[in-house]
Tab-separated table of C-alpha atoms in Angstrom:
chain	number	residue	atom	x	y	z
H	50	MET	CA	0.000	0.000	0.000
H	51	ALA	CA	1.354	3.429	-0.956
H	52	ALA	CA	1.827	5.912	1.876
H	53	LEU	CA	0.777	8.846	-0.307
H	54	THR	CA	-1.603	9.104	-3.248
H	55	THR	CA	-2.095	12.343	-5.182
H	56	ARG	CA	-5.002	12.938	-7.523
H	57	PHE	CA	-4.970	15.967	-9.769
H	58	LEU	CA	-8.074	17.010	-11.655
H	59	MET	CA	-7.652	19.204	-14.727
H	60	GLU	CA	-10.278	20.688	-16.987
H	61	ASN	CA	-11.471	20.221	-20.520
H	62	VAL	CA	-13.130	23.200	-22.180
H	63	SER	CA	-16.808	22.453	-22.695
H	64	ASN	CA	-20.168	24.187	-22.892
H	65	ASN	CA	-21.843	21.395	-20.966
H	66	THR	CA	-24.248	22.756	-18.319
H	67	SER	CA	-24.718	19.461	-16.482
H	68	PRO	CA	-22.549	18.522	-13.471
H	69	PRO	CA	-18.874	18.192	-14.455
H	70	SER	CA	-17.843	14.831	-15.843
H	71	VAL	CA	-14.383	13.540	-15.004
H	72	LYS	CA	-11.966	11.496	-17.104
H	73	GLN	CA	-9.174	9.975	-15.078
H	74	LYS	CA	-5.811	9.081	-16.587
H	75	GLU	CA	-3.724	6.069	-15.644
H	76	PRO	CA	-1.930	6.401	-12.286
H	77	SER	CA	1.800	7.070	-12.384
H	78	LEU	CA	4.569	6.966	-9.788
H	79	VAL	CA	6.553	10.023	-8.711
H	80	PRO	CA	9.871	8.899	-7.161
H	81	PRO	CA	12.215	11.163	-5.179
H	82	ALA	CA	14.375	13.399	-7.376
H	83	GLU	CA	17.532	12.010	-5.748
H	84	GLU	CA	18.632	8.687	-4.311
H	85	THR	CA	17.207	8.252	-0.803
H	86	GLU	CA	17.725	5.936	2.135
H	87	LYS	CA	16.363	2.394	1.705
H	88	GLY	CA	15.268	-0.190	4.258
H	89	LEU	CA	12.634	-0.537	6.985
H	90	TYR	CA	11.412	2.655	8.637
H	91	PHE	CA	10.179	2.535	12.248
H	92	LEU	CA	6.673	3.747	13.095
H	93	SER	CA	5.900	4.517	16.741
H	94	ASN	CA	2.926	3.283	18.758
H	95	PHE	CA	1.206	6.572	17.905
H	96	ASP	CA	1.485	5.665	14.222
H	97	GLN	CA	-0.277	2.296	14.322
H	98	THR	CA	-3.482	3.447	12.606
H	99	SER	CA	-3.584	3.039	8.839
H	100	TYR	CA	-6.890	4.605	7.799
H	101	VAL	CA	-6.679	7.046	4.917
H	102	VAL	CA	-7.126	10.798	5.400
H	103	ARG	CA	-8.480	12.573	2.315
H	104	THR	CA	-8.086	16.304	1.740
H	105	VAL	CA	-8.756	18.610	-1.214
H	106	TYR	CA	-7.351	22.016	-2.151
H	107	CYS	CA	-9.037	24.194	-4.770
H	108	PHE	CA	-6.926	26.839	-6.540
H	109	LYS	CA	-7.859	29.589	-8.970
H	110	SER	CA	-5.636	32.531	-9.888
H	111	GLU	CA	-6.681	35.656	-11.769
H	112	ASP	CA	-3.136	36.039	-13.126
H	113	LYS	CA	-2.104	32.484	-13.921
H	114	GLY	CA	-3.751	29.639	-15.815
H	115	ASN	CA	-3.457	25.944	-15.038
H	116	GLU	CA	-1.612	24.855	-18.195
H	117	ASP	CA	1.618	23.919	-16.408
H	118	ALA	CA	0.092	23.083	-13.029
H	119	VAL	CA	0.573	19.323	-13.347
H	120	LYS	CA	4.255	19.619	-14.267
H	121	VAL	CA	4.996	22.159	-11.514
H	122	ILE	CA	3.291	20.122	-8.813
H	123	MET	CA	4.721	16.776	-9.947
H	124	ASP	CA	8.260	18.187	-10.123
H	125	ALA	CA	7.864	19.736	-6.679
H	126	LEU	CA	6.549	16.451	-5.299
H	127	SER	CA	9.599	14.625	-6.622
H	128	LYS	CA	11.897	17.155	-4.949
H	129	VAL	CA	10.090	17.300	-1.603
H	130	LEU	CA	10.081	13.486	-1.409
H	131	VAL	CA	13.860	13.670	-1.015
H	132	HIS	CA	13.172	15.229	2.392
H	133	TYR	CA	10.119	13.042	3.090
H	134	TYR	CA	11.476	9.825	1.567
H	135	PRO	CA	9.309	7.383	3.631
H	136	LEU	CA	6.319	8.647	1.607
H	137	ALA	CA	7.911	7.111	-1.488
H	138	GLY	CA	7.889	3.675	0.179
H	139	ARG	CA	5.233	1.058	0.872
H	140	LEU	CA	3.441	0.144	4.085
H	141	SER	CA	4.068	-3.324	5.480
H	142	VAL	CA	3.338	-5.327	8.621
H	143	ASN	CA	6.112	-7.126	10.496
H	144	SER	CA	5.934	-10.494	12.273
H	145	GLU	CA	4.704	-8.778	15.460
H	146	GLY	CA	1.781	-7.183	13.640
H	147	ARG	CA	3.284	-3.685	13.712
H	148	LEU	CA	2.970	-1.256	10.842
H	149	MET	CA	6.226	-0.079	9.310
H	150	VAL	CA	7.392	1.423	6.031
H	151	ASP	CA	9.543	-0.372	3.502
H	152	CYS	CA	11.519	2.527	2.023
H	153	THR	CA	11.753	1.235	-1.536
H	154	GLY	CA	11.876	4.632	-3.231
H	155	GLU	CA	9.177	3.501	-5.689
H	156	GLY	CA	7.414	6.814	-5.412
H	157	ALA	CA	4.075	8.345	-4.510
H	158	VAL	CA	1.039	7.512	-6.650
H	159	PHE	CA	-0.050	10.443	-8.834
H	160	VAL	CA	-3.287	10.555	-10.813
H	161	GLU	CA	-4.231	13.279	-13.286
H	162	ALA	CA	-7.817	13.767	-14.423
H	163	ASN	CA	-9.804	16.179	-16.569
H	164	ALA	CA	-13.205	17.709	-15.886
H	165	ASP	CA	-15.460	19.614	-18.279
H	166	GLY	CA	-16.801	21.999	-15.652
H	167	THR	CA	-15.727	25.000	-13.593
H	168	VAL	CA	-14.508	25.333	-10.025
H	169	GLU	CA	-17.792	27.013	-9.094
H	170	GLU	CA	-19.706	23.853	-10.045
H	171	ILE	CA	-18.087	21.866	-7.240
H	172	GLY	CA	-20.433	23.341	-4.653
H	173	ASP	CA	-20.200	22.701	-0.923
H	174	ILE	CA	-18.329	19.418	-0.558
H	175	THR	CA	-19.464	19.026	3.049
H	176	LYS	CA	-23.009	18.426	1.787
H	177	HIS	CA	-21.997	15.206	0.027
H	178	ASP	CA	-20.883	11.794	1.142
H	179	PRO	CA	-17.254	12.596	2.004
H	180	VAL	CA	-16.002	9.134	1.129
H	181	THR	CA	-16.857	9.428	-2.575
H	182	LEU	CA	-15.520	12.952	-2.839
H	183	GLY	CA	-12.128	11.846	-1.582
H	184	LYS	CA	-11.457	10.391	-5.047
H	185	LEU	CA	-11.483	13.655	-7.025
H	186	VAL	CA	-8.744	16.114	-8.006
H	187	THR	CA	-9.575	18.409	-10.920
H	188	LYS	CA	-8.416	20.982	-13.462
H	189	PHE	CA	-11.257	23.189	-14.717
H	190	LYS	CA	-12.011	25.254	-17.808
H	191	CYS	CA	-12.047	28.453	-15.734
H	192	GLY	CA	-8.296	28.094	-15.143
H	193	GLY	CA	-8.633	26.635	-11.670
H	194	PHE	CA	-7.650	23.204	-10.453
H	195	VAL	CA	-8.180	20.935	-7.477
H	196	LEU	CA	-5.470	18.935	-5.773
H	197	GLY	CA	-6.571	15.945	-3.707
H	198	LEU	CA	-4.422	13.961	-1.301
H	199	CYS	CA	-4.921	10.533	0.229
H	200	MET	CA	-2.483	10.024	3.099
H	201	SER	CA	-2.271	7.145	5.521
H	202	HIS	CA	-2.703	8.423	9.082
H	203	CYS	CA	0.252	6.291	10.140
H	204	MET	CA	2.475	8.776	8.276
H	205	PHE	CA	1.114	12.053	9.635
H	206	ASP	CA	-1.166	13.677	12.153
H	207	GLY	CA	-2.794	16.987	11.221
H	208	ILE	CA	0.193	19.105	12.232
H	209	SER	CA	2.834	17.108	10.370
H	210	ALA	CA	0.527	16.738	7.336
H	211	MET	CA	0.132	20.510	7.247
H	212	GLU	CA	3.914	20.944	7.408
H	213	PHE	CA	4.383	18.465	4.550
H	214	VAL	CA	1.828	20.124	2.270
H	215	ASN	CA	3.243	23.582	2.982
H	216	SER	CA	6.793	22.285	2.328
H	217	TRP	CA	5.551	20.888	-0.979
H	218	GLY	CA	4.165	24.308	-1.871
H	219	GLU	CA	7.408	26.035	-0.888
H	220	THR	CA	9.329	23.644	-3.128
H	221	ALA	CA	6.981	24.407	-6.042
H	222	ARG	CA	7.783	28.115	-5.590
H	223	GLY	CA	11.528	27.504	-5.485
H	224	LEU	CA	11.872	28.230	-1.763
H	225	SER	CA	13.774	26.402	0.952
H	226	LEU	CA	11.721	24.438	3.467
H	227	ASN	CA	10.626	26.655	6.342
H	228	ILE	CA	10.301	23.610	8.622
H	229	PRO	CA	12.511	20.693	7.506
H	230	PRO	CA	11.085	17.340	8.675
H	231	PHE	CA	12.533	15.454	11.633
H	232	LEU	CA	12.118	11.827	10.549
H	233	ASP	CA	13.527	9.774	13.449
H	234	ARG	CA	10.422	8.335	15.115
H	235	SER	CA	12.457	5.989	17.304
H	236	ILE	CA	12.527	8.790	19.895
H	237	LEU	CA	8.986	7.624	20.720
H	238	LYS	CA	9.837	3.979	21.284
H	239	SER	CA	8.218	2.515	24.382
H	240	ARG	CA	10.283	2.162	27.534
H	241	ASN	CA	12.030	-1.126	28.224
H	242	PRO	CA	10.410	-2.627	30.188
H	243	PRO	CA	7.116	-0.783	29.635
H	244	LYS	CA	5.667	1.010	32.697
H	245	ILE	CA	1.913	1.568	32.739
H	246	GLU	CA	1.481	4.169	35.464
H	247	SER	CA	-2.077	5.379	34.868
H	248	GLN	CA	-5.484	4.008	34.032
H	249	HIS	CA	-6.310	4.507	30.384
H	250	HIS	CA	-10.069	4.742	30.035
H	251	GLU	CA	-9.720	5.668	26.360
H	252	PHE	CA	-9.447	1.907	25.771
H	253	ALA	CA	-12.560	1.054	27.797
H	254	LYS	CA	-15.327	-0.583	25.791
H	255	ILE	CA	-18.765	0.634	26.860
H	256	GLU	CA	-21.773	-1.666	26.556
H	257	ASP	CA	-24.371	-0.398	24.080
H	258	ILE	CA	-27.408	-0.629	26.374
H	259	SER	CA	-29.288	1.958	24.286
H	260	GLU	CA	-28.860	-0.152	21.130
H	261	THR	CA	-27.494	2.778	19.151
H	262	SER	CA	-26.013	0.222	16.764
H	263	LYS	CA	-29.551	-0.270	15.389
H	264	VAL	CA	-29.844	3.460	14.709
H	265	TYR	CA	-26.571	3.332	12.775
H	266	LYS	CA	-28.159	0.903	10.325
H	267	GLU	CA	-30.040	3.883	8.907
H	268	GLU	CA	-28.679	5.959	6.048
H	269	MET	CA	-25.749	8.093	7.216
H	270	LEU	CA	-25.972	11.832	6.617
H	271	TYR	CA	-22.947	14.138	6.675
H	272	SER	CA	-23.370	17.795	7.472
H	273	SER	CA	-21.431	20.902	8.423
H	274	PHE	CA	-22.630	23.388	11.043
H	275	SER	CA	-21.220	26.898	11.379
H	276	MET	CA	-20.647	28.261	14.876
H	277	GLU	CA	-19.905	31.984	14.769
H	278	ASP	CA	-17.240	33.529	16.989
H	279	GLY	CA	-18.744	34.461	20.361
H	280	VAL	CA	-21.743	32.118	20.238
H	281	LEU	CA	-20.279	30.074	23.060
H	282	ASP	CA	-18.226	32.431	25.203
H	283	LYS	CA	-18.289	30.688	28.584
H	284	CYS	CA	-14.891	29.141	27.921
H	285	THR	CA	-12.459	28.604	25.056
H	286	THR	CA	-13.873	27.706	21.653
H	287	PHE	CA	-12.627	24.130	21.733
H	288	GLU	CA	-13.834	23.483	25.297
H	289	ALA	CA	-17.277	24.911	24.658
H	290	LEU	CA	-17.796	23.252	21.300
H	291	ALA	CA	-16.549	19.847	22.454
H	292	ALA	CA	-18.918	19.836	25.417
H	293	PHE	CA	-21.835	21.281	23.457
H	294	VAL	CA	-21.502	18.843	20.560
H	295	TRP	CA	-20.946	15.842	22.862
H	296	ARG	CA	-24.156	16.550	24.743
H	297	ALA	CA	-26.138	17.253	21.554
H	298	ARG	CA	-24.945	14.019	19.966
H	299	THR	CA	-25.843	11.996	23.080
H	300	GLN	CA	-29.338	13.457	23.011
H	301	SER	CA	-29.685	12.895	19.258
H	302	LEU	CA	-28.877	9.191	19.614
H	303	ARG	CA	-31.521	8.880	22.382
H	304	MET	CA	-29.166	7.244	24.859
H	305	GLN	CA	-30.756	5.923	28.046
H	306	PRO	CA	-29.975	7.966	31.209
H	307	ASP	CA	-27.750	5.244	32.706
H	308	HIS	CA	-25.883	4.622	29.432
H	309	LYS	CA	-22.238	5.549	29.871
H	310	THR	CA	-20.821	7.758	27.144
H	311	LYS	CA	-17.222	8.710	26.489
H	312	LEU	CA	-15.564	11.751	24.985
H	313	LEU	CA	-12.136	11.390	23.405
H	314	PHE	CA	-10.343	14.502	22.280
H	315	ALA	CA	-7.078	14.758	20.422
H	316	VAL	CA	-4.408	16.945	22.009
H	317	ASP	CA	-1.045	17.894	20.533
H	318	GLY	CA	1.538	16.287	22.805
H	319	ARG	CA	4.652	17.665	21.132
H	320	SER	CA	5.467	20.186	23.842
H	321	ARG	CA	4.367	17.867	26.680
H	322	PHE	CA	7.068	15.249	26.234
H	323	GLU	CA	10.267	15.421	28.249
H	324	PRO	CA	12.180	16.595	26.335
H	325	PRO	CA	9.686	18.096	23.859
H	326	LEU	CA	9.562	16.591	20.384
H	327	PRO	CA	11.866	18.346	17.898
H	328	LYS	CA	10.462	21.035	15.623
H	329	GLY	CA	9.256	19.479	12.385
H	330	TYR	CA	8.658	16.047	13.957
H	331	SER	CA	7.140	14.174	11.020
H	332	GLY	CA	4.774	11.676	12.565
H	333	ASN	CA	1.900	11.363	14.987
H	334	GLY	CA	2.410	13.425	18.126
H	335	ILE	CA	-1.245	13.505	19.137
H	336	VAL	CA	-2.486	11.834	22.317
H	337	LEU	CA	-6.088	11.142	23.307
H	338	THR	CA	-7.508	12.325	26.602
H	339	ASN	CA	-10.993	11.433	27.774
H	340	ALA	CA	-14.000	11.845	29.993
H	341	ILE	CA	-16.717	9.304	30.837
H	342	CYS	CA	-20.122	9.982	32.372
H	343	SER	CA	-23.685	8.736	32.047
H	344	ALA	CA	-26.041	10.242	29.498
H	345	GLY	CA	-28.299	11.289	32.364
H	346	GLU	CA	-25.546	13.254	34.118
H	347	GLN	CA	-24.598	14.891	30.870
H	348	LEU	CA	-28.113	16.044	30.007
H	349	GLU	CA	-29.268	17.022	33.516
H	350	HIS	CA	-26.339	19.321	34.305
H	351	PRO	CA	-25.484	22.644	32.660
H	352	LEU	CA	-22.877	22.922	29.936
H	353	SER	CA	-20.251	24.066	32.452
H	354	PHE	CA	-20.473	20.659	34.179
H	355	THR	CA	-19.542	18.848	30.981
H	356	VAL	CA	-16.715	21.274	30.223
H	357	GLY	CA	-15.202	20.962	33.689
H	358	LEU	CA	-15.525	17.181	33.649
H	359	TYR	CA	-13.433	16.603	30.591
H	360	MET	CA	-10.860	19.290	31.432
H	361	ARG	CA	-10.135	17.585	34.775
H	362	SER	CA	-9.881	14.271	32.941
H	363	ALA	CA	-7.441	15.815	30.471
H	364	ILE	CA	-5.004	16.467	33.293
H	365	ASP	CA	-5.375	12.930	34.651
H	366	TYR	CA	-5.185	11.015	31.397
H	367	PHE	CA	-2.666	12.889	29.293
H	368	GLU	CA	-0.591	9.763	28.754
H	369	VAL	CA	0.885	7.907	25.820
H	370	THR	CA	-1.521	5.399	24.236
H	371	ARG	CA	-0.270	2.104	22.840
H	372	ALA	CA	-3.377	0.612	21.220
H	373	ARG	CA	-6.450	1.621	19.309
H	374	PRO	CA	-8.995	3.164	21.719
H	375	SER	CA	-12.483	1.706	21.830
H	376	LEU	CA	-15.083	3.854	20.073
H	377	SER	CA	-18.175	2.145	21.516
H	378	ALA	CA	-20.579	4.803	22.890
H	379	THR	CA	-17.838	7.311	22.168
H	380	LEU	CA	-17.415	10.675	20.484
H	381	LEU	CA	-13.910	11.482	19.224
H	382	VAL	CA	-13.416	15.204	18.728
H	383	THR	CA	-10.469	16.541	16.764
H	384	THR	CA	-9.794	20.091	15.635
H	385	TRP	CA	-8.064	21.434	12.553
H	386	SER	CA	-9.197	24.989	13.285
H	387	ARG	CA	-5.650	26.193	13.993
H	388	LEU	CA	-3.917	24.363	11.156
H	389	SER	CA	-2.828	26.493	8.204
H	390	PHE	CA	-3.871	24.271	5.287
H	391	HIS	CA	-5.618	27.371	3.923
H	392	THR	CA	-2.227	29.066	3.323
H	393	THR	CA	-0.813	26.310	1.079
H	394	ASN	CA	0.614	27.937	-2.061
H	395	PHE	CA	2.000	26.119	-5.112
H	396	GLY	CA	2.392	29.343	-7.099
H	397	TRP	CA	-1.303	30.024	-7.746
H	398	GLY	CA	-1.941	31.774	-4.458
H	399	GLU	CA	-3.757	30.385	-1.447
H	400	PRO	CA	-6.587	27.907	-2.074
H	401	ILE	CA	-10.139	29.126	-2.539
H	402	PHE	CA	-11.000	26.377	-0.099
H	403	SER	CA	-9.296	23.415	1.496
H	404	ARG	CA	-11.116	20.629	3.282
H	405	LEU	CA	-10.902	17.246	4.862
H	406	VAL	CA	-13.478	15.304	2.840
H	407	ALA	CA	-13.699	11.991	4.628
H	408	LEU	CA	-14.328	11.314	8.295
H	409	PRO	CA	-12.390	8.142	9.165
H	410	GLU	CA	-14.991	6.770	11.604
H	411	LYS	CA	-18.671	7.457	12.273
H	412	GLU	CA	-17.752	8.435	15.848
H	413	VAL	CA	-15.447	11.267	14.739
H	414	ILE	CA	-16.382	14.953	14.667
H	415	LEU	CA	-14.046	17.544	13.171
H	416	PHE	CA	-13.769	21.270	13.947
H	417	LEU	CA	-12.588	23.422	11.021
H	418	SER	CA	-11.917	27.156	10.878
H	419	HIS	CA	-14.210	29.005	8.501
H	420	GLY	CA	-14.413	32.356	6.779
H	421	LYS	CA	-11.803	34.813	5.554
H	422	GLU	CA	-10.608	35.782	9.019
H	423	ARG	CA	-10.851	32.176	10.307
H	424	LYS	CA	-12.847	33.348	13.347
H	425	SER	CA	-15.846	31.055	13.042
H	426	ILE	CA	-15.854	27.281	13.367
H	427	ASN	CA	-17.469	24.637	11.181
H	428	VAL	CA	-18.454	21.371	12.839
H	429	LEU	CA	-18.314	18.425	10.415
H	430	LEU	CA	-19.964	15.148	11.417
H	431	GLY	CA	-21.989	12.182	10.258
H	432	LEU	CA	-25.072	10.761	11.976
H	433	PRO	CA	-27.931	8.396	11.117
H	434	ALA	CA	-30.774	10.274	9.420
H	435	SER	CA	-33.142	10.313	12.426
H	436	ALA	CA	-30.380	11.428	14.799
H	437	MET	CA	-29.198	14.149	12.418
H	438	LYS	CA	-32.674	15.676	12.404
H	439	ILE	CA	-32.571	16.006	16.210
H	440	PHE	CA	-28.973	17.222	16.171
H	441	GLU	CA	-29.833	20.010	13.721
H	442	GLN	CA	-32.570	21.227	16.062
H	443	LEU	CA	-30.234	21.173	19.054
H	444	MET	CA	-27.518	23.120	17.266
H	445	HIS	CA	-29.909	26.039	16.573
H	446	VAL	CA	-27.977	27.078	13.481
């Protein structure tokens, strides 16, 4: 399995007024521009999740067409892979069942496609099934183009992915890397012998006494909700939104009062290690903290109760995780609201929009910054149809 797949959608000129049709070319491989290190590349315990993260970036410049966009971006990819050479390898599993990278230097997968529409015809991608949209990257007749990336989460978390994409853009513009990657993930090897010094409730599996699994057999709907700056001003944006959305989701799924529910939230641990992780650490440095309470407690108490509950838990459970947490009766909240994917520049200026277009699990909710000044927050989630109807009412947006 390739660690990185790039899909590039280009346009054909057409007068067609129907939704854009897409013609995809045969995939090709983009190897590093220079010889790179070969052999097996260590992935830490934080990196042992291989689901694919799909993002899209839409560009349109008033001063520059898209005629040479494919060549510029492919050449830049080849050059930046010299610095990020594990991305040119292939994922493998060793005899112990651990993910690792075989650094073969084969190259990243690159796909070019043509569409007969315009950038404006894309519409709001958050209104569609995000899984299907993750397959599109387009060049349009208006001179714009869309770049789509499929990256295995074992290679990057949001921060390191952002640094990679921005480094790629810097390379395309002939600049030196602002943040060169630090590739040695062995600094996060487990201790020998391992010492488990805290309880890790993020791994706890909660019994589904409310039979929410039956609700999830319904059609899944994906939606984006905008929360303007200042709507929830009792505490920080992330604290307020996490608590508010957790409670609304619990109510939407009609959980019984004594049904335990868990909140997992991703926290950047780079500065919390001793010593802190090096600048440019290219890997997963995110840890999961958690809170558990009953649905009844959550719904009976004011919002401040929920906020305080999980913040106290964050202090207690900010520990390294070594296995995949259980997502039963769980909401996993992650935020990209402070990541600068919107500043990525390959020479055509900043993107008109950039988005994650696939939620990896039905239990995941993503916070994204929104608007020109990035002051409002979009909440992206998927719920069964009946639950989404209730959730929309509770959000009051």
